Amino acid sequence: MFNPLAKDPNSLSDDELQETISGLQKKYLIASRTPNQSVLFQLQNSLTMYSEEQRKRSSDKLREQQSKDDGNNLGELINVQ
C-alpha cells in the first residue's frame, strides 16, 4: 500500500472501489488548477493504489472465468463433417 493514511483497497467492495476512484479523479481535476504539486502527487499515488487494486480484481475475475471455460469444450458445438 502506498499511502498508510488511505483506506485499505482490499477491504472495499467493487462498487466502493469505483466510487473512491471517481471521487479521487474529481479531486485531482480540481487540484490540478492549483500550483500545489505535492497535493497532486498524493492524489496520484492514491489513484494509482486504488486503480491497481481494481485492475488486479478484474484480472482475477478474468482468470477465474477462463478456468471455468476450460472445462467446457467449445469444439463440441461445431459439427464439421
CSV table of N, CA, C and O in Angstrom, one decimal:
chain,number,residue,atom,x,y,z
A,1,MET,N,0.8,-1.2,0.0
A,1,MET,CA,0.0,0.0,0.0
A,1,MET,C,0.9,1.2,0.0
A,1,MET,O,1.8,1.3,0.8
A,2,PHE,N,0.6,2.2,-0.8
A,2,PHE,CA,1.4,3.4,-1.0
A,2,PHE,C,1.2,4.4,0.1
A,2,PHE,O,2.1,5.0,0.6
A,3,ASN,N,-0.1,4.6,0.5
A,3,ASN,CA,-0.4,5.6,1.4
A,3,ASN,C,-0.9,5.0,2.7
A,3,ASN,O,-2.0,4.4,2.7
A,4,PRO,N,-0.2,5.1,3.8
A,4,PRO,CA,-0.7,4.5,5.0
A,4,PRO,C,-1.9,5.1,5.6
A,4,PRO,O,-2.6,4.5,6.5
A,5,LEU,N,-2.2,6.3,5.2
A,5,LEU,CA,-3.4,7.0,5.7
A,5,LEU,C,-4.7,6.7,5.0
A,5,LEU,O,-5.8,7.0,5.4
A,6,ALA,N,-4.6,6.1,3.8
A,6,ALA,CA,-5.7,5.8,3.0
A,6,ALA,C,-6.3,4.5,3.4
A,6,ALA,O,-5.7,3.6,4.1
A,7,LYS,N,-7.6,4.3,3.1
A,7,LYS,CA,-8.3,3.0,3.4
A,7,LYS,C,-7.6,1.9,2.6
A,7,LYS,O,-7.2,2.1,1.5
A,8,ASP,N,-7.6,0.7,3.2
A,8,ASP,CA,-7.1,-0.5,2.5
A,8,ASP,C,-8.0,-0.8,1.4
A,8,ASP,O,-9.2,-1.1,1.6
A,9,PRO,N,-7.5,-0.9,0.1
A,9,PRO,CA,-8.4,-1.2,-1.0
A,9,PRO,C,-8.9,-2.6,-1.0
A,9,PRO,O,-10.0,-2.9,-1.6
A,10,ASN,N,-8.2,-3.5,-0.3
A,10,ASN,CA,-8.7,-4.9,-0.2
A,10,ASN,C,-10.0,-4.9,0.6
A,10,ASN,O,-10.8,-5.9,0.5
A,11,SER,N,-10.3,-4.0,1.5
A,11,SER,CA,-11.5,-4.0,2.4
A,11,SER,C,-12.7,-3.4,1.7
A,11,SER,O,-13.8,-3.5,2.2
A,12,LEU,N,-12.5,-2.8,0.5
A,12,LEU,CA,-13.6,-2.2,-0.2
A,12,LEU,C,-14.3,-3.1,-1.2
A,12,LEU,O,-13.6,-4.0,-1.8
A,13,SER,N,-15.6,-3.0,-1.3
A,13,SER,CA,-16.3,-3.7,-2.4
A,13,SER,C,-16.0,-3.1,-3.7
A,13,SER,O,-15.4,-2.0,-3.8
A,14,ASP,N,-16.4,-3.8,-4.8
A,14,ASP,CA,-16.1,-3.3,-6.1
A,14,ASP,C,-16.7,-1.9,-6.4
A,14,ASP,O,-16.1,-1.0,-7.0
A,15,ASP,N,-18.0,-1.8,-5.9
A,15,ASP,CA,-18.7,-0.5,-6.1
A,15,ASP,C,-18.0,0.6,-5.3
A,15,ASP,O,-17.9,1.7,-5.8
A,16,GLU,N,-17.6,0.3,-4.0
A,16,GLU,CA,-17.0,1.3,-3.2
A,16,GLU,C,-15.6,1.7,-3.8
A,16,GLU,O,-15.2,2.9,-3.8
A,17,LEU,N,-14.9,0.7,-4.4
A,17,LEU,CA,-13.7,1.0,-5.0
A,17,LEU,C,-13.8,1.9,-6.2
A,17,LEU,O,-13.1,2.9,-6.4
A,18,GLN,N,-14.9,1.7,-7.0
A,18,GLN,CA,-15.1,2.5,-8.2
A,18,GLN,C,-15.5,4.0,-7.7
A,18,GLN,O,-15.1,4.9,-8.3
A,19,GLU,N,-16.3,4.0,-6.7
A,19,GLU,CA,-16.7,5.4,-6.2
A,19,GLU,C,-15.5,6.1,-5.6
A,19,GLU,O,-15.4,7.3,-5.8
A,20,THR,N,-14.6,5.4,-5.0
A,20,THR,CA,-13.4,6.1,-4.4
A,20,THR,C,-12.5,6.6,-5.6
A,20,THR,O,-12.0,7.7,-5.5
A,21,ILE,N,-12.4,5.8,-6.6
A,21,ILE,CA,-11.6,6.2,-7.8
A,21,ILE,C,-12.2,7.4,-8.4
A,21,ILE,O,-11.5,8.4,-8.8
A,22,SER,N,-13.5,7.4,-8.6
A,22,SER,CA,-14.2,8.5,-9.2
A,22,SER,C,-14.0,9.8,-8.4
A,22,SER,O,-13.8,10.9,-8.9
A,23,GLY,N,-14.2,9.7,-7.1
A,23,GLY,CA,-14.0,10.8,-6.2
A,23,GLY,C,-12.6,11.4,-6.2
A,23,GLY,O,-12.4,12.6,-6.3
A,24,LEU,N,-11.6,10.5,-6.3
A,24,LEU,CA,-10.2,10.9,-6.4
A,24,LEU,C,-9.9,11.6,-7.7
A,24,LEU,O,-9.2,12.6,-7.7
A,25,GLN,N,-10.5,11.1,-8.8
A,25,GLN,CA,-10.3,11.7,-10.1
A,25,GLN,C,-10.9,13.2,-10.1
A,25,GLN,O,-10.3,14.1,-10.6
A,26,LYS,N,-12.1,13.3,-9.5
A,26,LYS,CA,-12.7,14.7,-9.4
A,26,LYS,C,-11.8,15.6,-8.6
A,26,LYS,O,-11.5,16.8,-8.9
A,27,LYS,N,-11.3,15.1,-7.4
A,27,LYS,CA,-10.4,15.9,-6.6
A,27,LYS,C,-9.1,16.3,-7.3
A,27,LYS,O,-8.6,17.4,-7.2
A,28,TYR,N,-8.6,15.3,-8.1
A,28,TYR,CA,-7.3,15.5,-8.9
A,28,TYR,C,-7.6,16.7,-9.9
A,28,TYR,O,-6.7,17.5,-10.1
A,29,LEU,N,-8.7,16.6,-10.6
A,29,LEU,CA,-9.0,17.6,-11.5
A,29,LEU,C,-9.1,19.0,-10.9
A,29,LEU,O,-8.6,20.0,-11.4
A,30,ILE,N,-9.7,19.1,-9.7
A,30,ILE,CA,-9.8,20.4,-9.0
A,30,ILE,C,-8.4,20.8,-8.6
A,30,ILE,O,-8.1,22.0,-8.7
A,31,ALA,N,-7.7,19.9,-8.0
A,31,ALA,CA,-6.3,20.2,-7.5
A,31,ALA,C,-5.4,20.6,-8.7
A,31,ALA,O,-4.4,21.3,-8.4
A,32,SER,N,-5.6,20.1,-9.9
A,32,SER,CA,-4.7,20.4,-11.0
A,32,SER,C,-4.8,21.9,-11.4
A,32,SER,O,-3.9,22.4,-12.1
A,33,ARG,N,-5.8,22.6,-10.9
A,33,ARG,CA,-5.9,24.0,-11.2
A,33,ARG,C,-5.2,24.9,-10.2
A,33,ARG,O,-5.1,26.1,-10.4
A,34,THR,N,-4.6,24.2,-9.2
A,34,THR,CA,-3.8,25.0,-8.2
A,34,THR,C,-2.3,24.7,-8.4
A,34,THR,O,-2.0,23.7,-9.0
A,35,PRO,N,-1.4,25.5,-7.9
A,35,PRO,CA,0.0,25.3,-8.2
A,35,PRO,C,0.6,24.3,-7.2
A,35,PRO,O,1.8,24.1,-7.2
A,36,ASN,N,-0.2,23.7,-6.3
A,36,ASN,CA,0.4,22.8,-5.2
A,36,ASN,C,0.6,21.4,-5.8
A,36,ASN,O,-0.3,20.6,-5.9
A,37,GLN,N,1.9,21.2,-6.2
A,37,GLN,CA,2.3,19.9,-6.8
A,37,GLN,C,2.3,18.8,-5.8
A,37,GLN,O,2.1,17.6,-6.2
A,38,SER,N,2.5,19.0,-4.5
A,38,SER,CA,2.5,17.9,-3.5
A,38,SER,C,1.1,17.3,-3.3
A,38,SER,O,1.0,16.1,-3.2
A,39,VAL,N,0.1,18.1,-3.5
A,39,VAL,CA,-1.3,17.6,-3.4
A,39,VAL,C,-1.5,16.7,-4.6
A,39,VAL,O,-2.1,15.6,-4.4
A,40,LEU,N,-1.1,17.1,-5.8
A,40,LEU,CA,-1.3,16.3,-7.0
A,40,LEU,C,-0.6,15.0,-6.8
A,40,LEU,O,-1.1,14.0,-7.3
A,41,PHE,N,0.6,15.1,-6.3
A,41,PHE,CA,1.4,13.9,-6.1
A,41,PHE,C,0.7,12.9,-5.2
A,41,PHE,O,0.6,11.7,-5.5
A,42,GLN,N,0.2,13.3,-4.1
A,42,GLN,CA,-0.5,12.5,-3.1
A,42,GLN,C,-1.8,11.9,-3.8
A,42,GLN,O,-2.1,10.7,-3.6
A,43,LEU,N,-2.5,12.7,-4.5
A,43,LEU,CA,-3.7,12.2,-5.1
A,43,LEU,C,-3.4,11.2,-6.2
A,43,LEU,O,-4.1,10.2,-6.3
A,44,GLN,N,-2.3,11.4,-6.9
A,44,GLN,CA,-1.9,10.5,-8.0
A,44,GLN,C,-1.5,9.2,-7.4
A,44,GLN,O,-1.8,8.1,-7.9
A,45,ASN,N,-0.8,9.2,-6.2
A,45,ASN,CA,-0.4,8.0,-5.5
A,45,ASN,C,-1.6,7.2,-5.1
A,45,ASN,O,-1.7,6.0,-5.2
A,46,SER,N,-2.6,7.9,-4.5
A,46,SER,CA,-3.8,7.2,-4.1
A,46,SER,C,-4.6,6.6,-5.3
A,46,SER,O,-5.1,5.5,-5.2
A,47,LEU,N,-4.7,7.4,-6.3
A,47,LEU,CA,-5.4,6.9,-7.6
A,47,LEU,C,-4.7,5.7,-8.1
A,47,LEU,O,-5.3,4.7,-8.5
A,48,THR,N,-3.4,5.7,-8.1
A,48,THR,CA,-2.6,4.5,-8.6
A,48,THR,C,-2.9,3.3,-7.7
A,48,THR,O,-3.1,2.2,-8.2
A,49,MET,N,-2.9,3.5,-6.4
A,49,MET,CA,-3.1,2.4,-5.5
A,49,MET,C,-4.5,1.8,-5.7
A,49,MET,O,-4.6,0.5,-5.8
A,50,TYR,N,-5.5,2.6,-5.8
A,50,TYR,CA,-6.9,2.0,-6.0
A,50,TYR,C,-7.1,1.5,-7.4
A,50,TYR,O,-7.7,0.5,-7.6
A,51,SER,N,-6.5,2.1,-8.4
A,51,SER,CA,-6.6,1.6,-9.8
A,51,SER,C,-5.9,0.3,-9.9
A,51,SER,O,-6.4,-0.6,-10.6
A,52,GLU,N,-4.8,0.1,-9.3
A,52,GLU,CA,-4.1,-1.2,-9.3
A,52,GLU,C,-4.9,-2.3,-8.7
A,52,GLU,O,-4.9,-3.4,-9.2
A,53,GLU,N,-5.6,-2.0,-7.6
A,53,GLU,CA,-6.4,-3.0,-6.9
A,53,GLU,C,-7.6,-3.3,-7.9
A,53,GLU,O,-8.0,-4.5,-8.0
A,54,GLN,N,-8.2,-2.3,-8.5
A,54,GLN,CA,-9.3,-2.6,-9.5
A,54,GLN,C,-8.8,-3.4,-10.6
A,54,GLN,O,-9.4,-4.4,-11.1
A,55,ARG,N,-7.6,-3.1,-11.2
A,55,ARG,CA,-7.0,-3.9,-12.3
A,55,ARG,C,-6.8,-5.4,-11.8
A,55,ARG,O,-7.0,-6.3,-12.5
A,56,LYS,N,-6.2,-5.5,-10.6
A,56,LYS,CA,-6.0,-6.9,-10.1
A,56,LYS,C,-7.2,-7.7,-9.9
A,56,LYS,O,-7.3,-8.8,-10.3
A,57,ARG,N,-8.3,-7.0,-9.4
A,57,ARG,CA,-9.6,-7.8,-9.3
A,57,ARG,C,-10.1,-8.2,-10.7
A,57,ARG,O,-10.6,-9.3,-10.8
A,58,SER,N,-10.0,-7.3,-11.6
A,58,SER,CA,-10.5,-7.6,-13.0
A,58,SER,C,-9.7,-8.7,-13.6
A,58,SER,O,-10.3,-9.6,-14.2
A,59,SER,N,-8.4,-8.7,-13.4
A,59,SER,CA,-7.6,-9.8,-13.9
A,59,SER,C,-7.9,-11.1,-13.2
A,59,SER,O,-8.0,-12.1,-13.9
A,60,ASP,N,-8.1,-11.1,-11.9
A,60,ASP,CA,-8.5,-12.3,-11.2
A,60,ASP,C,-9.8,-12.9,-11.7
A,60,ASP,O,-10.0,-14.1,-11.9
A,61,LYS,N,-10.8,-12.0,-11.9
A,61,LYS,CA,-12.1,-12.4,-12.4
A,61,LYS,C,-12.0,-13.0,-13.8
A,61,LYS,O,-12.6,-14.0,-14.1
A,62,LEU,N,-11.2,-12.4,-14.6
A,62,LEU,CA,-11.0,-12.9,-16.0
A,62,LEU,C,-10.3,-14.3,-15.9
A,62,LEU,O,-10.8,-15.2,-16.6
A,63,ARG,N,-9.3,-14.5,-15.1
A,63,ARG,CA,-8.6,-15.8,-15.0
A,63,ARG,C,-9.6,-16.8,-14.5
A,63,ARG,O,-9.6,-18.0,-14.9
A,64,GLU,N,-10.4,-16.5,-13.5
A,64,GLU,CA,-11.4,-17.4,-12.9
A,64,GLU,C,-12.4,-17.8,-14.0
A,64,GLU,O,-12.8,-19.0,-14.1
A,65,GLN,N,-12.9,-16.8,-14.8
A,65,GLN,CA,-13.8,-17.1,-15.9
A,65,GLN,C,-13.2,-18.0,-16.9
A,65,GLN,O,-13.8,-19.0,-17.4
A,66,GLN,N,-11.9,-17.8,-17.3
A,66,GLN,CA,-11.2,-18.6,-18.3
A,66,GLN,C,-11.0,-20.0,-17.8
A,66,GLN,O,-11.1,-21.0,-18.5
A,67,SER,N,-10.8,-20.2,-16.5
A,67,SER,CA,-10.6,-21.5,-15.9
A,67,SER,C,-11.9,-22.3,-15.9
A,67,SER,O,-11.9,-23.5,-16.1
A,68,LYS,N,-13.0,-21.6,-15.7
A,68,LYS,CA,-14.3,-22.2,-15.8
A,68,LYS,C,-14.6,-22.6,-17.3
A,68,LYS,O,-15.2,-23.7,-17.5
A,69,ASP,N,-14.2,-21.8,-18.2
A,69,ASP,CA,-14.5,-22.1,-19.6
A,69,ASP,C,-13.6,-23.2,-20.2
A,69,ASP,O,-14.0,-23.8,-21.1
A,70,ASP,N,-12.5,-23.4,-19.5
A,70,ASP,CA,-11.6,-24.5,-20.0
A,70,ASP,C,-12.3,-25.9,-19.8
A,70,ASP,O,-12.0,-26.8,-20.6
A,71,GLY,N,-13.1,-26.0,-18.9
A,71,GLY,CA,-13.9,-27.2,-18.7
A,71,GLY,C,-14.9,-27.5,-19.7
A,71,GLY,O,-15.3,-28.6,-20.0
A,72,ASN,N,-15.4,-26.4,-20.3
A,72,ASN,CA,-16.4,-26.5,-21.4
A,72,ASN,C,-15.7,-26.4,-22.7
A,72,ASN,O,-15.3,-25.4,-23.2
A,73,ASN,N,-15.7,-27.6,-23.4
A,73,ASN,CA,-15.0,-27.6,-24.7
A,73,ASN,C,-15.9,-27.1,-25.8
A,73,ASN,O,-17.0,-27.7,-26.0
A,74,LEU,N,-15.6,-26.0,-26.4
A,74,LEU,CA,-16.4,-25.4,-27.4
A,74,LEU,C,-16.3,-26.2,-28.8
A,74,LEU,O,-17.1,-26.0,-29.6
A,75,GLY,N,-15.4,-27.1,-28.9
A,75,GLY,CA,-15.3,-27.9,-30.1
A,75,GLY,C,-16.5,-28.8,-30.4
A,75,GLY,O,-16.8,-29.1,-31.5
A,76,GLU,N,-17.2,-29.1,-29.3
A,76,GLU,CA,-18.4,-30.0,-29.5
A,76,GLU,C,-19.6,-29.2,-30.1
A,76,GLU,O,-20.5,-29.8,-30.6
A,77,LEU,N,-19.5,-27.8,-30.0
A,77,LEU,CA,-20.6,-27.0,-30.5
A,77,LEU,C,-20.6,-27.0,-32.1
A,77,LEU,O,-21.7,-26.8,-32.7
A,78,ILE,N,-19.5,-27.2,-32.7
A,78,ILE,CA,-19.4,-27.1,-34.1
A,78,ILE,C,-19.2,-28.5,-34.7
A,78,ILE,O,-18.3,-29.2,-34.3
A,79,ASN,N,-20.1,-28.9,-35.5
A,79,ASN,CA,-20.1,-30.2,-36.1
A,79,ASN,C,-19.6,-30.1,-37.5
A,79,ASN,O,-20.4,-29.7,-38.4
A,80,VAL,N,-18.4,-30.4,-37.7
A,80,VAL,CA,-17.8,-30.3,-39.1
A,80,VAL,C,-17.7,-31.7,-39.7
A,80,VAL,O,-17.2,-32.6,-39.1
A,81,GLN,N,-18.3,-31.8,-40.9
A,81,GLN,CA,-18.4,-33.2,-41.5
A,81,GLN,C,-17.7,-33.1,-42.8
A,81,GLN,O,-17.8,-32.2,-43.6
